[in-house]
Tab-separated table of C-alpha atoms in Angstrom:
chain	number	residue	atom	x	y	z
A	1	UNK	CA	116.561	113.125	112.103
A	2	UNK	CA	113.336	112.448	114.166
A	3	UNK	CA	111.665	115.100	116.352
A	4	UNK	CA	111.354	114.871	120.422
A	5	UNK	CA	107.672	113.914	119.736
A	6	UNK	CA	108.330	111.676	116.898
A	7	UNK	CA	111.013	109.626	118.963
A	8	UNK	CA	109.204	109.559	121.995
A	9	UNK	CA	106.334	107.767	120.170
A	10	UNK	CA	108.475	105.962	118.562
A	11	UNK	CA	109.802	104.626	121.805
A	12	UNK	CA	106.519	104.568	122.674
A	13	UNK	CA	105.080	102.242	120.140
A	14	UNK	CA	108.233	99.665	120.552
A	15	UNK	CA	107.826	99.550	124.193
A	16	UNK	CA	104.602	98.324	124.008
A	17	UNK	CA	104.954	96.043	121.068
A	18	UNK	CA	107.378	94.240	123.257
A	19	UNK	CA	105.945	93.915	126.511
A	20	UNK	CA	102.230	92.843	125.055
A	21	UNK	CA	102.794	91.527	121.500
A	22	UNK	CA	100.724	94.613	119.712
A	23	UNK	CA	100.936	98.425	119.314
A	24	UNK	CA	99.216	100.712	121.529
A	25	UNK	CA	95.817	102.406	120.420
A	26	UNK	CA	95.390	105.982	119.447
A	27	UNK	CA	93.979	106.951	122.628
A	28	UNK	CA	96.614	105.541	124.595
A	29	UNK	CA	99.776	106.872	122.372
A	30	UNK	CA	97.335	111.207	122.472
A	31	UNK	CA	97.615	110.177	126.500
A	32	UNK	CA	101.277	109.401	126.844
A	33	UNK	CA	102.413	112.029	124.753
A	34	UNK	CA	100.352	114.540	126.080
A	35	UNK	CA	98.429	115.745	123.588
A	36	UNK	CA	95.063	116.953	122.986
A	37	UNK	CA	93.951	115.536	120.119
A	38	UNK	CA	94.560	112.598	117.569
A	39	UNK	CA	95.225	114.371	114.629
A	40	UNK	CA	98.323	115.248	116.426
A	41	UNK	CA	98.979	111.540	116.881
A	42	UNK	CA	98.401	111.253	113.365
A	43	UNK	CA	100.547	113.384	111.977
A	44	UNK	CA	103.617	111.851	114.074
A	45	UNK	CA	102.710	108.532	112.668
A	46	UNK	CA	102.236	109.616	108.574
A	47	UNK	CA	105.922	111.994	109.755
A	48	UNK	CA	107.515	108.270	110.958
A	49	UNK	CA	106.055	106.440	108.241
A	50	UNK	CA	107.165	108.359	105.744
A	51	UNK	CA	110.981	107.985	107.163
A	52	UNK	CA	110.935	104.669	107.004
A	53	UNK	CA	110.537	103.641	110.717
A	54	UNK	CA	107.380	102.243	111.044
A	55	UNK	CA	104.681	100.552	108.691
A	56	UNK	CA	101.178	100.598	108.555
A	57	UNK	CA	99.398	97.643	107.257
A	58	UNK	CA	96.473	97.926	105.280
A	59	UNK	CA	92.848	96.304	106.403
A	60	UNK	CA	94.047	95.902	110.224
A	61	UNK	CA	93.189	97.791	113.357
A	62	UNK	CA	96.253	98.667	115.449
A	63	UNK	CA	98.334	97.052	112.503
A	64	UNK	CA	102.019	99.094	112.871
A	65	UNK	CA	105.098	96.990	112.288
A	66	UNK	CA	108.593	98.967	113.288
A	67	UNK	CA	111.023	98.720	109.994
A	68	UNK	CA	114.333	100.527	111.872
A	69	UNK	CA	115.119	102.335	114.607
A	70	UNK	CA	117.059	105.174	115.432
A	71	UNK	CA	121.129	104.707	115.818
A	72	UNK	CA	120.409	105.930	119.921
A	73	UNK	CA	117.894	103.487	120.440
A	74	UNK	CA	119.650	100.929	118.735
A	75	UNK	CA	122.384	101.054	121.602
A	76	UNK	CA	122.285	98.556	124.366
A	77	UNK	CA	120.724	99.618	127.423
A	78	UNK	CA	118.909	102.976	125.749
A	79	UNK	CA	116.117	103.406	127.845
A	80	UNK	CA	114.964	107.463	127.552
A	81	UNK	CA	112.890	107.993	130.874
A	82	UNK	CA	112.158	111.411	133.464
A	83	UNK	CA	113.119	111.117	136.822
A	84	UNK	CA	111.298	113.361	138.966
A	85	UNK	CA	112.883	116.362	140.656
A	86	UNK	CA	116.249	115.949	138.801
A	87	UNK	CA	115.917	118.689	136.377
A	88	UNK	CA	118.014	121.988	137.023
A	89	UNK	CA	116.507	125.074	136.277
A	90	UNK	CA	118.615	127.169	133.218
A	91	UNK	CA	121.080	129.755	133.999
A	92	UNK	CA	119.379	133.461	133.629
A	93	UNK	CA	118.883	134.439	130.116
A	94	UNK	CA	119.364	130.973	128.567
A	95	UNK	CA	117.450	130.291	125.493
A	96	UNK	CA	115.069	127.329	125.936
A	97	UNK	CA	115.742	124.286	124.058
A	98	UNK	CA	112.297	124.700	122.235
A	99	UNK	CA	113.525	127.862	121.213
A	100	UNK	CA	116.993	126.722	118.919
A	101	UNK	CA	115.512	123.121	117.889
A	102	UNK	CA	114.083	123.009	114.460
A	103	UNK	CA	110.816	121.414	114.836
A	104	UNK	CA	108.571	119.722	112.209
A	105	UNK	CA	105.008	120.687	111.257
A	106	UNK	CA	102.605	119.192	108.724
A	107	UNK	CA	101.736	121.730	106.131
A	108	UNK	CA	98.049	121.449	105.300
A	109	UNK	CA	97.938	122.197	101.818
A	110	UNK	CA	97.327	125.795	100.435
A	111	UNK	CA	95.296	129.288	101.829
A	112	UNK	CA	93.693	131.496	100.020
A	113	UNK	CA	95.341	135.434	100.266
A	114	UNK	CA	92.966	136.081	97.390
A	115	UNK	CA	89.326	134.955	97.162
A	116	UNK	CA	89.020	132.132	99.524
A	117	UNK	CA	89.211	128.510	98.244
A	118	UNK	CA	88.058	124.906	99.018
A	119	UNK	CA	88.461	124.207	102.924
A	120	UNK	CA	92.077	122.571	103.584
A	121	UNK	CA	91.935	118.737	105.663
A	122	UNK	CA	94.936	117.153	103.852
A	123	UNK	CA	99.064	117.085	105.072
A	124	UNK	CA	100.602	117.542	102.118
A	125	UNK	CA	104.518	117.130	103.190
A	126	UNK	CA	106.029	118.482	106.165
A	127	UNK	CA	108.430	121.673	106.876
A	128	UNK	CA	111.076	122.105	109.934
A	129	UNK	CA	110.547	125.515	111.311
A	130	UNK	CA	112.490	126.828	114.547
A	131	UNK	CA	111.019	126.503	117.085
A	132	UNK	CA	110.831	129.842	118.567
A	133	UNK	CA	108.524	130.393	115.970
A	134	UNK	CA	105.846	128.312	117.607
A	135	UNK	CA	103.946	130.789	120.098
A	136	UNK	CA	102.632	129.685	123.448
A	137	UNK	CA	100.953	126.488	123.906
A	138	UNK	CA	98.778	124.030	121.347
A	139	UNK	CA	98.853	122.765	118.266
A	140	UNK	CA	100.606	124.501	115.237
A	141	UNK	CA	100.758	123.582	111.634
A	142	UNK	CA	101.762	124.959	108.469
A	143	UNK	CA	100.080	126.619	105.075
A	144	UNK	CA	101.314	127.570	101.238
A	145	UNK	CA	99.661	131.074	100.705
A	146	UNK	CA	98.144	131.225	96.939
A	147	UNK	CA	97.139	134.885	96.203
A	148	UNK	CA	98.411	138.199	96.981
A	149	UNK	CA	95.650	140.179	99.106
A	150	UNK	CA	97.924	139.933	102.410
A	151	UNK	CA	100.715	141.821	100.643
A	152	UNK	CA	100.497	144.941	102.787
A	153	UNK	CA	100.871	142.712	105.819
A	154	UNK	CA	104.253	141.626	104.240
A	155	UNK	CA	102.197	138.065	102.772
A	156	UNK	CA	103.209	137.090	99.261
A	157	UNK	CA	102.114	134.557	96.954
A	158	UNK	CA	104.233	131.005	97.630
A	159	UNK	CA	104.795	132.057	101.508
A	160	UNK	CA	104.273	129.466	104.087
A	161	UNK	CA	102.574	131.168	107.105
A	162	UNK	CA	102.709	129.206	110.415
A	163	UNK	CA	99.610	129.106	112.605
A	164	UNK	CA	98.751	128.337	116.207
A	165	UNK	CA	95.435	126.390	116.033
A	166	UNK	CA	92.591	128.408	118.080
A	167	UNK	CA	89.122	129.100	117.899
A	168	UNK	CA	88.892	132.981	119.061
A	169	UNK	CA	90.686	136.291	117.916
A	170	UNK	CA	91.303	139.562	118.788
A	171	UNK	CA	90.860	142.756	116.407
A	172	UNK	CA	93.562	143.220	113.866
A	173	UNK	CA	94.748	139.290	114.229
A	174	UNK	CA	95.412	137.918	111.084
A	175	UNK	CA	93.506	134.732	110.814
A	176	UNK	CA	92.632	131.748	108.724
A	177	UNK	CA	89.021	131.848	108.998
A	178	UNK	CA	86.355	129.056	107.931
A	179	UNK	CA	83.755	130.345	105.908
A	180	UNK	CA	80.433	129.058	105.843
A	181	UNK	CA	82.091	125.198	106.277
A	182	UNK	CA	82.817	125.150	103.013
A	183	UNK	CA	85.773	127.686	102.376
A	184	UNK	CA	89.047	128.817	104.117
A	185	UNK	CA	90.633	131.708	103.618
A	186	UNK	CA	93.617	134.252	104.866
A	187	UNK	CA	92.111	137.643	106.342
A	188	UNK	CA	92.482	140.313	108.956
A	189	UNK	CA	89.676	139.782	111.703
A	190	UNK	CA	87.735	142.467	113.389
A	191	UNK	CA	84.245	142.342	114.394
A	192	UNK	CA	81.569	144.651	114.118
A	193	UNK	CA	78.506	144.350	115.832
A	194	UNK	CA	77.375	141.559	115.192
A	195	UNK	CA	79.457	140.847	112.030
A	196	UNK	CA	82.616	139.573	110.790
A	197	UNK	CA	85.346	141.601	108.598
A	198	UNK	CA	87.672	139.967	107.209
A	199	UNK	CA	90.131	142.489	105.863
A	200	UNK	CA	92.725	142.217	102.814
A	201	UNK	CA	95.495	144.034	103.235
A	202	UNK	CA	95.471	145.158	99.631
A	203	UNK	CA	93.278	147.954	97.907
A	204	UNK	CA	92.064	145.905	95.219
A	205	UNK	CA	90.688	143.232	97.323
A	206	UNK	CA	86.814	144.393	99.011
A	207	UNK	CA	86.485	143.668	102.775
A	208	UNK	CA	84.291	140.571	103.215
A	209	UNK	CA	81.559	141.147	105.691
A	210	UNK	CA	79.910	138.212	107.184
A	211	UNK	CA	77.168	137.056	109.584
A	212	UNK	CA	79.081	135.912	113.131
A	213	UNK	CA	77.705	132.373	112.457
A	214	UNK	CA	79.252	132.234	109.046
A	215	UNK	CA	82.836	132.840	109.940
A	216	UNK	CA	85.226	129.998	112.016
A	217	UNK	CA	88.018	130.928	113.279
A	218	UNK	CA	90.137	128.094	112.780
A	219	UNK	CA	93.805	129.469	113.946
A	220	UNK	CA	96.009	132.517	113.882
A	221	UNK	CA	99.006	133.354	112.109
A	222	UNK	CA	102.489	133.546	114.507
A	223	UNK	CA	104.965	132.807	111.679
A	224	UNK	CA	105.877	132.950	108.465
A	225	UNK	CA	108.678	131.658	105.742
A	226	UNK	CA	109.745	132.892	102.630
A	227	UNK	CA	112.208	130.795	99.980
A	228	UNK	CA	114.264	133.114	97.550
């Protein structure tokens, strides 16, 4: 089962394949889905790629070949599109449909809850999480938490916390935080003065305190999930 995002871009990609002969660029597929960067973009194309639907040939710029399509876009005449002014506004207290759909994020590998660890840059699979999970706007992906200093703060080791990429926080938000480019880590943030804190929330772990320019914010955490 494909995403919204995953089979809009997938619908996306075929459309223009047919009309001009070759896939669209990057920049073209972050602008018609609406989204701010092209990791994003990325991510939807490893998530389609490793399903089977598309295929990315080696050595080639804008080199995707479609392997199968969806059963609903397989049908004759299956043409998804938005006609303006036709949508009806939900009854009061409906849930929104973002809300009950399970949607997929890339999980980037593992976060320190300990002593922090080699900065994270790689998807390592993906995880469906619903999405009610997913607070407010932006980008959100997913991390394995190795270490147990967040256990206070109801964090164990082999949790996958779900953040909300951003670049600012507010006392007391718990964080993953950049340190010194080289190292990421999972902390409580609070400032003071003109340093950085970043908090354990267990007694045998010290509070870090850093230099404001040593410390990136790189997201905050809005979710987690635990397997039993």
């Amino acid at each position: 089962m494909l995403t919204r995002k995953q089979m809009e871009l997938l619908d996306f990609i075929k459309t223009r394949m047919d009309r001009d002969g070759v896939p669209p660029s990057f920049d073209e597929m972050k602008e018609a889905l609406d989204l701010r960067s092209k990791s994003g973009i990325h991510r939807l194309i490893t998530a389609l790629e490793e399903r089977g639907f598309i295929r990315r040939l080696a050595h080639r710029a804008r080199a995707i070949e479609i392997m199968k399509l969806p059963e609903a876009m397989e049908k004759p005449g299956f043409s998804p599109r938005v006609i303006a002014g036709d949508r009806v506004d939900p009854p009061r207290g409906a849930i929104p449909l973002e809300a009950v759909y399970a949607l997929e994020l890339p999980v980037m590998g593992r976060i320190a809850a300990g002593v922090p660890i080699e900065a994270i840059s790689e998807v390592s699979h993906h995880i469906a999480v619903p999405g009610a999970m997913l607070s407010g706007k932006g980008q959100h992906y997913a991390l394995e938490v190795k270490g147990d200093s967040m256990i206070e703060a109801g964090i164990n080791d082999g949790d996958i916390v779900v953040i909300r990429e951003q670049t600012t926080a507010e006392n007391g938000d718990i964080v993953v935080a950049l340190v010194e480019d080289t190292e990421a880590t999972l902390k409580r943030f609070r400032r003071r003065g003109g340093m950085i804190a970043l908090e354990a929330a267990n007694p045998a772990y010290e509070t870090r305190m850093l230099a404001d320019h040593q410390v990136k914010v790189q997201g905050r955490l809005v979710g987690l999930i635990r397997s039993y």
